[in-house]
PDB file of C-alpha atoms in Angstrom:
ATOM      1  CA  UNK D   1       4.275  -8.725   7.293  1.00 41.00           C
ATOM      2  CA  UNK D   2       3.290 -12.402   7.301  1.00 46.00           C
ATOM      3  CA  UNK D   3       0.812 -13.837   4.830  1.00 43.00           C
ATOM      4  CA  UNK D   4      -1.402 -14.571   7.839  1.00 44.00           C
ATOM      5  CA  UNK D   5      -1.780 -10.897   8.636  1.00 58.00           C
ATOM      6  CA  UNK D   6      -1.852  -9.618   5.082  1.00 63.00           C
ATOM      7  CA  UNK D   7      -5.276  -9.082   3.574  1.00 65.00           C
ATOM      8  CA  UNK D   8      -5.665  -9.983  -0.079  1.00 63.00           C
ATOM      9  CA  UNK D   9      -8.965  -9.204  -1.696  1.00 63.00           C
ATOM     10  CA  UNK D  10     -10.254  -9.447  -5.254  1.00 66.00           C
ATOM     11  CA  UNK D  11     -10.527  -6.008  -6.834  1.00 68.00           C
ATOM     12  CA  UNK D  12     -14.092  -6.680  -7.929  1.00 64.00           C
ATOM     13  CA  UNK D  13     -15.014  -6.983  -4.267  1.00 68.00           C
ATOM     14  CA  UNK D  14     -12.870  -4.017  -3.222  1.00 68.00           C
ATOM     15  CA  UNK D  15     -14.739  -1.857  -5.711  1.00 64.00           C
ATOM     16  CA  UNK D  16     -18.149  -3.303  -4.898  1.00 63.00           C
ATOM     17  CA  UNK D  17     -20.863  -1.027  -3.595  1.00 64.00           C
ATOM     18  CA  UNK D  18     -21.556  -1.730   0.066  1.00 65.00           C
ATOM     19  CA  UNK D  19     -21.820   0.349   3.209  1.00 72.00           C
ATOM     20  CA  UNK D  20     -20.406  -0.999   6.442  1.00 81.00           C
ATOM     21  CA  UNK D  21     -19.823   0.726   9.765  1.00 84.00           C
ATOM     22  CA  UNK D  22     -16.374   1.017  11.333  1.00 87.00           C
ATOM     23  CA  UNK D  23     -17.043  -2.076  13.477  1.00 90.00           C
ATOM     24  CA  UNK D  24     -18.327  -4.059  10.509  1.00 89.00           C
ATOM     25  CA  UNK D  25     -15.269  -3.170   8.446  1.00 87.00           C
ATOM     26  CA  UNK D  26     -13.021  -4.278  11.317  1.00 89.00           C
ATOM     27  CA  UNK D  27     -14.812  -7.640  11.358  1.00 90.00           C
ATOM     28  CA  UNK D  28     -14.612  -7.902   7.568  1.00 85.00           C
ATOM     29  CA  UNK D  29     -10.861  -7.182   7.449  1.00 83.00           C
ATOM     30  CA  UNK D  30     -10.185  -9.555  10.340  1.00 86.00           C
ATOM     31  CA  UNK D  31     -12.204 -12.293   8.643  1.00 85.00           C
ATOM     32  CA  UNK D  32     -10.433 -11.873   5.310  1.00 79.00           C
ATOM     33  CA  UNK D  33      -7.066 -12.220   7.042  1.00 77.00           C
ATOM     34  CA  UNK D  34      -8.104 -15.665   8.301  1.00 81.00           C
ATOM     35  CA  UNK D  35      -8.935 -17.151   4.891  1.00 78.00           C
ATOM     36  CA  UNK D  36      -7.107 -20.361   4.011  1.00 77.00           C
ATOM     37  CA  UNK D  37      -7.017 -22.100   0.648  1.00 72.00           C
ATOM     38  CA  UNK D  38      -7.029 -25.537   2.278  1.00 72.00           C
ATOM     39  CA  UNK D  39     -10.066 -24.811   4.468  1.00 72.00           C
ATOM     40  CA  UNK D  40     -12.834 -26.314   2.372  1.00 72.00           C
ATOM     41  CA  UNK D  41     -15.704 -26.026   4.877  1.00 82.00           C
ATOM     42  CA  UNK D  42     -15.607 -22.180   4.730  1.00 88.00           C
ATOM     43  CA  UNK D  43     -15.951 -21.977   8.552  1.00 92.00           C
ATOM     44  CA  UNK D  44     -13.693 -19.462  10.333  1.00 91.00           C
ATOM     45  CA  UNK D  45     -13.228 -18.414  13.951  1.00 92.00           C
ATOM     46  CA  UNK D  46     -12.670 -14.786  14.954  1.00 93.00           C
ATOM     47  CA  UNK D  47     -11.108 -14.371  18.385  1.00 92.00           C
ATOM     48  CA  UNK D  48     -12.320 -11.007  19.682  1.00 92.00           C
ATOM     49  CA  UNK D  49      -9.391 -10.736  22.119  1.00 89.00           C
ATOM     50  CA  UNK D  50      -6.989 -10.921  19.168  1.00 86.00           C
ATOM     51  CA  UNK D  51      -9.001  -8.271  17.349  1.00 87.00           C
ATOM     52  CA  UNK D  52      -8.862  -6.038  20.426  1.00 87.00           C
ATOM     53  CA  UNK D  53      -5.085  -6.488  20.585  1.00 80.00           C
ATOM     54  CA  UNK D  54      -4.791  -5.154  17.057  1.00 78.00           C
ATOM     55  CA  UNK D  55      -7.230  -2.249  17.342  1.00 80.00           C
ATOM     56  CA  UNK D  56      -6.959  -1.259  21.002  1.00 79.00           C
ATOM     57  CA  UNK D  57     -10.762  -1.242  21.150  1.00 83.00           C
ATOM     58  CA  UNK D  58     -13.182  -3.048  23.435  1.00 87.00           C
ATOM     59  CA  UNK D  59     -16.104  -4.815  21.788  1.00 90.00           C
ATOM     60  CA  UNK D  60     -19.555  -5.033  23.350  1.00 90.00           C
ATOM     61  CA  UNK D  61     -21.391  -8.308  22.699  1.00 92.00           C
ATOM     62  CA  UNK D  62     -24.701  -6.610  21.881  1.00 93.00           C
ATOM     63  CA  UNK D  63     -23.015  -4.339  19.311  1.00 93.00           C
ATOM     64  CA  UNK D  64     -21.263  -7.332  17.775  1.00 95.00           C
ATOM     65  CA  UNK D  65     -24.558  -9.206  17.504  1.00 95.00           C
ATOM     66  CA  UNK D  66     -26.213  -6.307  15.721  1.00 94.00           C
ATOM     67  CA  UNK D  67     -23.149  -5.750  13.498  1.00 94.00           C
ATOM     68  CA  UNK D  68     -23.005  -9.325  12.184  1.00 95.00           C
ATOM     69  CA  UNK D  69     -26.804  -9.515  11.804  1.00 93.00           C
ATOM     70  CA  UNK D  70     -26.706  -6.370   9.678  1.00 90.00           C
ATOM     71  CA  UNK D  71     -23.701  -7.612   7.683  1.00 89.00           C
ATOM     72  CA  UNK D  72     -25.546 -10.839   6.938  1.00 87.00           C
ATOM     73  CA  UNK D  73     -28.542  -8.995   5.533  1.00 85.00           C
ATOM     74  CA  UNK D  74     -26.559  -6.611   3.331  1.00 81.00           C
ATOM     75  CA  UNK D  75     -25.582  -7.320  -0.227  1.00 80.00           C
ATOM     76  CA  UNK D  76     -22.308  -6.958  -2.095  1.00 78.00           C
ATOM     77  CA  UNK D  77     -23.030  -5.531  -5.531  1.00 78.00           C
ATOM     78  CA  UNK D  78     -20.290  -6.617  -7.942  1.00 78.00           C
ATOM     79  CA  UNK D  79     -20.084  -5.274 -11.481  1.00 76.00           C
ATOM     80  CA  UNK D  80     -17.893  -6.954 -14.089  1.00 75.00           C
ATOM     81  CA  UNK D  81     -17.724  -6.540 -17.859  1.00 82.00           C
ATOM     82  CA  UNK D  82     -20.326  -9.219 -18.423  1.00 88.00           C
ATOM     83  CA  UNK D  83     -22.675  -9.145 -15.454  1.00 83.00           C
ATOM     84  CA  UNK D  84     -24.079  -7.416 -12.386  1.00 86.00           C
ATOM     85  CA  UNK D  85     -24.190  -9.692  -9.359  1.00 84.00           C
ATOM     86  CA  UNK D  86     -25.617  -9.477  -5.825  1.00 86.00           C
ATOM     87  CA  UNK D  87     -23.825 -11.511  -3.161  1.00 85.00           C
ATOM     88  CA  UNK D  88     -24.392 -12.227   0.505  1.00 89.00           C
ATOM     89  CA  UNK D  89     -21.450 -13.000   2.735  1.00 88.00           C
ATOM     90  CA  UNK D  90     -22.568 -15.257   5.613  1.00 93.00           C
ATOM     91  CA  UNK D  91     -24.342 -18.578   5.573  1.00 93.00           C
ATOM     92  CA  UNK D  92     -24.441 -18.557   9.374  1.00 95.00           C
ATOM     93  CA  UNK D  93     -22.827 -16.872  12.385  1.00 96.00           C
ATOM     94  CA  UNK D  94     -22.383 -18.565  15.795  1.00 97.00           C
ATOM     95  CA  UNK D  95     -21.222 -16.886  19.004  1.00 96.00           C
ATOM     96  CA  UNK D  96     -19.402 -19.362  21.260  1.00 95.00           C
ATOM     97  CA  UNK D  97     -20.624 -18.163  24.638  1.00 92.00           C
ATOM     98  CA  UNK D  98     -17.989 -17.556  27.282  1.00 91.00           C
ATOM     99  CA  UNK D  99     -15.143 -18.018  24.786  1.00 93.00           C
ATOM    100  CA  UNK D 100     -15.080 -14.646  23.020  1.00 92.00           C
ATOM    101  CA  UNK D 101     -15.154 -16.349  19.639  1.00 94.00           C
ATOM    102  CA  UNK D 102     -17.359 -15.741  16.618  1.00 96.00           C
ATOM    103  CA  UNK D 103     -17.694 -18.702  14.262  1.00 96.00           C
ATOM    104  CA  UNK D 104     -18.632 -17.670  10.723  1.00 95.00           C
ATOM    105  CA  UNK D 105     -19.533 -19.822   7.737  1.00 95.00           C
ATOM    106  CA  UNK D 106     -19.167 -18.034   4.404  1.00 92.00           C
ATOM    107  CA  UNK D 107     -21.548 -18.530   1.518  1.00 91.00           C
ATOM    108  CA  UNK D 108     -20.238 -20.622  -1.325  1.00 89.00           C
ATOM    109  CA  UNK D 109     -20.648 -17.867  -3.917  1.00 89.00           C
ATOM    110  CA  UNK D 110     -18.620 -15.229  -2.039  1.00 85.00           C
ATOM    111  CA  UNK D 111     -15.484 -17.362  -1.681  1.00 83.00           C
ATOM    112  CA  UNK D 112     -14.235 -17.104  -5.301  1.00 79.00           C
ATOM    113  CA  UNK D 113     -14.042 -13.317  -4.882  1.00 76.00           C
ATOM    114  CA  UNK D 114     -12.000 -13.732  -1.707  1.00 71.00           C
ATOM    115  CA  UNK D 115      -9.701 -16.464  -2.957  1.00 67.00           C
ATOM    116  CA  UNK D 116      -9.247 -15.649  -6.618  1.00 59.00           C
ATOM    117  CA  UNK D 117      -5.994 -13.742  -6.264  1.00 40.00           C
ATOM    118  CA  UNK D 118      -4.250 -14.414  -9.589  1.00 32.00           C
ATOM    119  CA  UNK D 119      -3.342 -11.065 -11.137  1.00 40.00           C
ATOM    120  CA  UNK D 120      -6.318  -9.002 -10.065  1.00 42.00           C
ATOM    121  CA  UNK D 121      -6.159  -8.410  -6.331  1.00 49.00           C
ATOM    122  CA  UNK D 122      -5.689  -5.786  -3.682  1.00 54.00           C
ATOM    123  CA  UNK D 123      -3.051  -6.334  -0.997  1.00 57.00           C
ATOM    124  CA  UNK D 124      -2.983  -4.298   2.188  1.00 58.00           C
ATOM    125  CA  UNK D 125      -1.879  -4.724   5.771  1.00 71.00           C
ATOM    126  CA  UNK D 126      -4.488  -5.849   8.252  1.00 71.00           C
ATOM    127  CA  UNK D 127      -3.040  -3.914  11.167  1.00 72.00           C
ATOM    128  CA  UNK D 128      -3.019  -0.702   9.134  1.00 77.00           C
ATOM    129  CA  UNK D 129      -6.637  -1.119   8.082  1.00 80.00           C
ATOM    130  CA  UNK D 130      -7.719  -1.829  11.642  1.00 81.00           C
ATOM    131  CA  UNK D 131      -5.947   1.220  13.082  1.00 82.00           C
ATOM    132  CA  UNK D 132      -8.129   3.548  11.016  1.00 87.00           C
ATOM    133  CA  UNK D 133     -11.190   4.790  12.894  1.00 87.00           C
ATOM    134  CA  UNK D 134     -13.086   6.445  10.025  1.00 90.00           C
ATOM    135  CA  UNK D 135     -15.087   4.003   7.927  1.00 89.00           C
ATOM    136  CA  UNK D 136     -14.397   6.200   4.916  1.00 92.00           C
ATOM    137  CA  UNK D 137     -10.657   6.075   5.660  1.00 93.00           C
ATOM    138  CA  UNK D 138     -10.845   2.283   5.713  1.00 90.00           C
ATOM    139  CA  UNK D 139     -12.527   2.181   2.290  1.00 89.00           C
ATOM    140  CA  UNK D 140     -10.260   4.817   0.723  1.00 93.00           C
ATOM    141  CA  UNK D 141      -7.265   2.899   2.101  1.00 91.00           C
ATOM    142  CA  UNK D 142      -8.514  -0.156   0.186  1.00 85.00           C
ATOM    143  CA  UNK D 143      -8.849   1.785  -3.042  1.00 87.00           C
ATOM    144  CA  UNK D 144      -5.418   3.431  -2.729  1.00 89.00           C
ATOM    145  CA  UNK D 145      -3.797   0.082  -1.942  1.00 85.00           C
ATOM    146  CA  UNK D 146      -4.767  -1.097  -5.423  1.00 81.00           C
ATOM    147  CA  UNK D 147      -2.626   1.637  -6.975  1.00 86.00           C
ATOM    148  CA  UNK D 148       0.346   1.841  -4.600  1.00 82.00           C
ATOM    149  CA  UNK D 149       2.714   0.292  -7.154  1.00 80.00           C
ATOM    150  CA  UNK D 150       1.668   2.824  -9.812  1.00 86.00           C
ATOM    151  CA  UNK D 151       1.950   5.872  -7.555  1.00 88.00           C
ATOM    152  CA  UNK D 152      -1.372   7.310  -8.677  1.00 92.00           C
ATOM    153  CA  UNK D 153      -4.923   6.020  -8.778  1.00 91.00           C
ATOM    154  CA  UNK D 154      -7.202   6.073 -11.763  1.00 90.00           C
ATOM    155  CA  UNK D 155      -9.561   9.030 -12.116  1.00 92.00           C
ATOM    156  CA  UNK D 156     -12.706   8.255 -10.157  1.00 93.00           C
ATOM    157  CA  UNK D 157     -15.911   9.993 -11.148  1.00 93.00           C
ATOM    158  CA  UNK D 158     -16.864  11.808  -7.942  1.00 92.00           C
ATOM    159  CA  UNK D 159     -20.505  10.730  -8.004  1.00 90.00           C
ATOM    160  CA  UNK D 160     -19.547   7.099  -8.592  1.00 90.00           C
ATOM    161  CA  UNK D 161     -16.877   7.365  -5.890  1.00 92.00           C
ATOM    162  CA  UNK D 162     -19.492   8.624  -3.441  1.00 90.00           C
ATOM    163  CA  UNK D 163     -21.684   5.656  -4.328  1.00 86.00           C
ATOM    164  CA  UNK D 164     -18.766   3.293  -3.655  1.00 87.00           C
ATOM    165  CA  UNK D 165     -18.363   4.914  -0.213  1.00 88.00           C
ATOM    166  CA  UNK D 166     -22.082   4.670   0.530  1.00 84.00           C
ATOM    167  CA  UNK D 167     -22.512   8.447   0.543  1.00 86.00           C
ATOM    168  CA  UNK D 168     -24.858   8.540  -2.440  1.00 81.00           C
ATOM    169  CA  UNK D 169     -27.757   6.161  -3.029  1.00 74.00           C
ATOM    170  CA  UNK D 170     -29.557   5.165  -6.214  1.00 69.00           C
ATOM    171  CA  UNK D 171     -32.251   7.777  -5.596  1.00 75.00           C
ATOM    172  CA  UNK D 172     -29.689  10.566  -5.600  1.00 72.00           C
ATOM    173  CA  UNK D 173     -29.702  11.204  -1.850  1.00 80.00           C
ATOM    174  CA  UNK D 174     -26.228  12.554  -1.038  1.00 79.00           C
ATOM    175  CA  UNK D 175     -24.911  12.533   2.549  1.00 80.00           C
ATOM    176  CA  UNK D 176     -22.164  14.981   1.552  1.00 75.00           C
ATOM    177  CA  UNK D 177     -23.891  17.182  -1.010  1.00 76.00           C
ATOM    178  CA  UNK D 178     -21.663  20.224  -0.476  1.00 84.00           C
ATOM    179  CA  UNK D 179     -18.117  19.769  -1.721  1.00 88.00           C
ATOM    180  CA  UNK D 180     -16.815  21.443   1.448  1.00 89.00           C
ATOM    181  CA  UNK D 181     -18.509  18.724   3.541  1.00 89.00           C
ATOM    182  CA  UNK D 182     -17.117  15.978   1.312  1.00 91.00           C
ATOM    183  CA  UNK D 183     -13.608  17.359   1.639  1.00 92.00           C
ATOM    184  CA  UNK D 184     -13.621  18.150   5.363  1.00 92.00           C
ATOM    185  CA  UNK D 185     -15.645  15.231   6.743  1.00 91.00           C
ATOM    186  CA  UNK D 186     -14.560  12.467   4.377  1.00 92.00           C
ATOM    187  CA  UNK D 187     -11.463  13.128   2.266  1.00 95.00           C
ATOM    188  CA  UNK D 188      -9.352  15.210   4.657  1.00 95.00           C
ATOM    189  CA  UNK D 189     -10.108  12.909   7.605  1.00 95.00           C
ATOM    190  CA  UNK D 190      -9.204   9.852   5.533  1.00 95.00           C
ATOM    191  CA  UNK D 191      -5.947  11.364   4.257  1.00 96.00           C
ATOM    192  CA  UNK D 192      -4.865  12.355   7.782  1.00 94.00           C
ATOM    193  CA  UNK D 193      -5.569   8.914   9.262  1.00 92.00           C
ATOM    194  CA  UNK D 194      -4.024   6.967   6.383  1.00 92.00           C
ATOM    195  CA  UNK D 195      -0.857   9.078   6.437  1.00 91.00           C
ATOM    196  CA  UNK D 196      -0.499   8.764  10.221  1.00 86.00           C
ATOM    197  CA  UNK D 197      -1.335   5.082  10.680  1.00 84.00           C
ATOM    198  CA  UNK D 198      -0.491   3.123   7.530  1.00 85.00           C
ATOM    199  CA  UNK D 199       2.398   2.379   5.200  1.00 82.00           C
ATOM    200  CA  UNK D 200       0.856   4.680   2.580  1.00 88.00           C
ATOM    201  CA  UNK D 201       1.160   8.438   2.258  1.00 91.00           C
ATOM    202  CA  UNK D 202      -1.622   9.789   0.069  1.00 95.00           C
ATOM    203  CA  UNK D 203      -3.002  13.060  -1.240  1.00 96.00           C
ATOM    204  CA  UNK D 204      -5.856  13.844  -3.601  1.00 96.00           C
ATOM    205  CA  UNK D 205      -6.700  16.235  -6.407  1.00 95.00           C
ATOM    206  CA  UNK D 206     -10.180  17.284  -7.473  1.00 94.00           C
ATOM    207  CA  UNK D 207     -10.646  18.046 -11.153  1.00 92.00           C
ATOM    208  CA  UNK D 208     -13.270  20.445 -12.461  1.00 89.00           C
ATOM    209  CA  UNK D 209     -15.241  20.304 -15.669  1.00 85.00           C
ATOM    210  CA  UNK D 210     -16.484  23.818 -16.379  1.00 83.00           C
ATOM    211  CA  UNK D 211     -17.570  24.929 -12.879  1.00 83.00           C
ATOM    212  CA  UNK D 212     -18.376  21.538 -11.402  1.00 88.00           C
ATOM    213  CA  UNK D 213     -15.989  19.089  -9.748  1.00 90.00           C
ATOM    214  CA  UNK D 214     -16.064  15.939 -11.882  1.00 92.00           C
ATOM    215  CA  UNK D 215     -13.174  13.613 -10.941  1.00 94.00           C
ATOM    216  CA  UNK D 216     -10.925  12.720  -8.029  1.00 95.00           C
ATOM    217  CA  UNK D 217      -7.463  11.177  -8.322  1.00 95.00           C
ATOM    218  CA  UNK D 218      -5.156  10.038  -5.498  1.00 96.00           C
ATOM    219  CA  UNK D 219      -1.364  10.218  -5.365  1.00 95.00           C
ATOM    220  CA  UNK D 220       0.090   7.307  -3.378  1.00 93.00           C
ATOM    221  CA  UNK D 221       3.580   6.869  -1.925  1.00 89.00           C
ATOM    222  CA  UNK D 222       5.002   4.278   0.425  1.00 83.00           C
ATOM    223  CA  UNK D 223       6.331   5.261   3.838  1.00 79.00           C
ATOM    224  CA  UNK D 224       7.747   3.518   6.888  1.00 67.00           C
ATOM    225  CA  UNK D 225       5.252   2.616   9.567  1.00 62.00           C
ATOM    226  CA  UNK D 226       5.803   4.623  12.728  1.00 52.00           C
ATOM    227  CA  UNK D 227       3.636   2.409  14.933  1.00 55.00           C
ATOM    228  CA  UNK D 228       4.358  -1.123  16.011  1.00 51.00           C
ATOM    229  CA  UNK D 229       2.101  -4.147  16.019  1.00 47.00           C
ATOM    230  CA  UNK D 230       2.005  -6.725  18.851  1.00 44.00           C
ATOM    231  CA  UNK D 231       4.969  -8.998  18.193  1.00 38.00           C
ATOM    232  CA  UNK D 232       3.050 -12.197  18.849  1.00 40.00           C
ATOM    233  CA  UNK D 233       0.725 -11.360  15.954  1.00 42.00           C
ATOM    234  CA  UNK D 234       3.306 -10.804  13.223  1.00 45.00           C
ATOM    235  CA  UNK D 235       6.266 -12.506  11.630  1.00 46.00           C
ATOM    236  CA  UNK D 236       9.642 -11.302  12.843  1.00 51.00           C
ATOM    237  CA  UNK D 237      13.131 -11.185  11.402  1.00 59.00           C
ATOM    238  CA  UNK D 238      14.721 -14.525  12.188  1.00 60.00           C
ATOM    239  CA  UNK D 239      17.968 -13.122  13.597  1.00 65.00           C
ATOM    240  CA  UNK D 240      16.299 -10.306  15.576  1.00 68.00           C
ATOM    241  CA  UNK D 241      13.348 -11.459  17.683  1.00 62.00           C
ATOM    242  CA  UNK D 242      10.878  -8.625  18.190  1.00 61.00           C
ATOM    243  CA  UNK D 243      11.664  -6.886  14.883  1.00 70.00           C
ATOM    244  CA  UNK D 244       8.850  -7.137  12.369  1.00 68.00           C
ATOM    245  CA  UNK D 245       9.857  -8.121   8.855  1.00 66.00           C
ATOM    246  CA  UNK D 246       7.918  -5.183   7.363  1.00 65.00           C
ATOM    247  CA  UNK D 247       9.756  -2.721   9.642  1.00 74.00           C
ATOM    248  CA  UNK D 248      13.128  -4.254   8.723  1.00 80.00           C
ATOM    249  CA  UNK D 249      12.299  -3.967   5.008  1.00 75.00           C
ATOM    250  CA  UNK D 250      11.113  -0.378   5.490  1.00 77.00           C
ATOM    251  CA  UNK D 251      14.327   0.543   7.285  1.00 84.00           C
ATOM    252  CA  UNK D 252      16.456  -0.898   4.459  1.00 84.00           C
ATOM    253  CA  UNK D 253      14.435   1.094   1.918  1.00 81.00           C
ATOM    254  CA  UNK D 254      14.853   4.290   3.967  1.00 86.00           C
ATOM    255  CA  UNK D 255      18.653   3.817   3.979  1.00 90.00           C
ATOM    256  CA  UNK D 256      18.513   3.534   0.193  1.00 86.00           C
ATOM    257  CA  UNK D 257      16.398   6.687  -0.096  1.00 85.00           C
ATOM    258  CA  UNK D 258      18.772   8.627   2.166  1.00 88.00           C
ATOM    259  CA  UNK D 259      21.765   7.323   0.186  1.00 88.00           C
ATOM    260  CA  UNK D 260      23.376   5.660   3.170  1.00 91.00           C
ATOM    261  CA  UNK D 261      25.477   3.194   1.181  1.00 88.00           C
ATOM    262  CA  UNK D 262      28.469   2.589   3.489  1.00 88.00           C
ATOM    263  CA  UNK D 263      28.472  -1.185   4.038  1.00 87.00           C
ATOM    264  CA  UNK D 264      29.694  -0.917   7.637  1.00 88.00           C
ATOM    265  CA  UNK D 265      27.011   1.596   8.609  1.00 89.00           C
ATOM    266  CA  UNK D 266      24.265  -0.428   6.930  1.00 89.00           C
ATOM    267  CA  UNK D 267      25.333  -3.636   8.639  1.00 88.00           C
ATOM    268  CA  UNK D 268      25.448  -1.913  12.035  1.00 90.00           C
ATOM    269  CA  UNK D 269      22.011  -0.356  11.565  1.00 90.00           C
ATOM    270  CA  UNK D 270      20.228  -3.389  10.144  1.00 88.00           C
ATOM    271  CA  UNK D 271      21.577  -5.775  12.775  1.00 86.00           C
ATOM    272  CA  UNK D 272      20.196  -3.706  15.674  1.00 86.00           C
ATOM    273  CA  UNK D 273      16.528  -3.755  16.674  1.00 82.00           C
ATOM    274  CA  UNK D 274      16.898  -0.333  18.290  1.00 83.00           C
ATOM    275  CA  UNK D 275      18.485   1.144  15.166  1.00 88.00           C
ATOM    276  CA  UNK D 276      15.784  -0.327  12.894  1.00 86.00           C
ATOM    277  CA  UNK D 277      13.071   1.207  15.073  1.00 83.00           C
ATOM    278  CA  UNK D 278      14.846   4.579  15.133  1.00 87.00           C
ATOM    279  CA  UNK D 279      15.242   4.608  11.333  1.00 88.00           C
ATOM    280  CA  UNK D 280      11.499   4.104  10.930  1.00 82.00           C
ATOM    281  CA  UNK D 281      10.650   6.783  13.508  1.00 82.00           C
ATOM    282  CA  UNK D 282      13.094   9.198  11.896  1.00 86.00           C
ATOM    283  CA  UNK D 283      11.652   8.625   8.424  1.00 82.00           C
ATOM    284  CA  UNK D 284       8.100   9.131   9.658  1.00 78.00           C
ATOM    285  CA  UNK D 285       9.060  12.375  11.439  1.00 79.00           C
ATOM    286  CA  UNK D 286      10.946  13.521   8.344  1.00 79.00           C
ATOM    287  CA  UNK D 287       7.977  12.860   6.034  1.00 73.00           C
ATOM    288  CA  UNK D 288       5.473  14.507   8.368  1.00 70.00           C
ATOM    289  CA  UNK D 289       7.613  17.623   8.897  1.00 73.00           C
ATOM    290  CA  UNK D 290       8.453  17.020  12.556  1.00 77.00           C
ATOM    291  CA  UNK D 291      12.142  16.984  11.612  1.00 80.00           C
ATOM    292  CA  UNK D 292      13.737  19.539   9.310  1.00 78.00           C
ATOM    293  CA  UNK D 293      16.818  18.219   7.528  1.00 69.00           C
ATOM    294  CA  UNK D 294      16.787  19.711   4.073  1.00 68.00           C
ATOM    295  CA  UNK D 295      20.575  19.734   3.583  1.00 80.00           C
ATOM    296  CA  UNK D 296      21.668  16.250   4.631  1.00 87.00           C
ATOM    297  CA  UNK D 297      18.903  14.063   6.102  1.00 89.00           C
ATOM    298  CA  UNK D 298      21.086  10.946   5.807  1.00 90.00           C
ATOM    299  CA  UNK D 299      23.887  12.556   7.775  1.00 89.00           C
ATOM    300  CA  UNK D 300      21.462  13.689  10.484  1.00 90.00           C
ATOM    301  CA  UNK D 301      20.173  10.134  10.839  1.00 91.00           C
ATOM    302  CA  UNK D 302      23.708   8.794  11.321  1.00 91.00           C
ATOM    303  CA  UNK D 303      24.291  11.413  14.027  1.00 89.00           C
ATOM    304  CA  UNK D 304      21.040  10.429  15.780  1.00 88.00           C
ATOM    305  CA  UNK D 305      22.110   6.790  15.686  1.00 89.00           C
ATOM    306  CA  UNK D 306      25.490   7.691  17.201  1.00 88.00           C
ATOM    307  CA  UNK D 307      27.419   6.361  14.212  1.00 89.00           C
ATOM    308  CA  UNK D 308      29.060   9.672  13.355  1.00 86.00           C
ATOM    309  CA  UNK D 309      29.841  12.695  15.463  1.00 83.00           C
ATOM    310  CA  UNK D 310      27.920  15.898  15.009  1.00 77.00           C
ATOM    311  CA  UNK D 311      29.933  18.649  13.419  1.00 72.00           C
ATOM    312  CA  UNK D 312      30.974  21.274  15.919  1.00 63.00           C
ATOM    313  CA  UNK D 313      29.640  24.736  15.148  1.00 62.00           C
ATOM    314  CA  UNK D 314      32.156  27.095  13.640  1.00 61.00           C
ATOM    315  CA  UNK D 315      33.575  29.491  16.237  1.00 64.00           C
ATOM    316  CA  UNK D 316      32.406  33.047  15.942  1.00 60.00           C
ATOM    317  CA  UNK D 317      35.386  35.275  15.213  1.00 62.00           C
ATOM    318  CA  UNK D 318      35.664  38.447  17.223  1.00 59.00           C
ATOM    319  CA  UNK D 319      35.390  41.577  15.139  1.00 53.00           C
TER     320      UNK D 319
END
């Protein structure tokens, strides 16, 4: 995916305590994707038609007005080793009437947390984040993206994790007091959406201390994206117009995982847009259990692509 559509966000901000709605998180992710190092005035334009193209949603002006007003009044609480800081995001927000554009000027103090990438950042795909409809799925996707190279997240204290999600306030009011509610309405919904709509496949484990659940840890694996993104919004493979670079890279990784090493087969597959798309669909169906190929999944893929013939069933001998 191109740098333009890849969201990079300082981990201190990813782990900050703030509660945004689904719409507000969409606006936040879309804004972060627009950040440019060479844009010194901190003014950015969000084209709502482009946002709609990515999410498939329609945005009502009145809801947008309320969403940005609320975002402007809320605080990012950032904790580091040396200080606790409260930050506000917007200096001003202008709606360009009749143009479908929101013009946003960021505060000076928030920009270091957005631009300071160095070694401590979170990287995740904008289109994936926007496809998620649960606000908790969007936040959990952020957290898991930090650990995707390690394969497993750190152990989060459940009460602190709830505070990060906005489920538990400082006074102890818990929106998901019962563990069954937390699992069914938050965790299970987030896992299902992330596994269906992003490049991550995650699961979670709850750890008890005596009789009480104390920690939560996520297992994170990469997977091929099954859904496509509008081609005019992403970078494509130079020699194959219409094929997204991320999908091409995913397809090559899938061939490695399935041990398809024959140079001729690999060249044929990776030089065809249709084959690249089919490899990604096949991998997604394989990982989600829609396809059963326990014996030779690589061989089945080659048959589906028409590169090898299916083995004829052995004739039944008459007794």
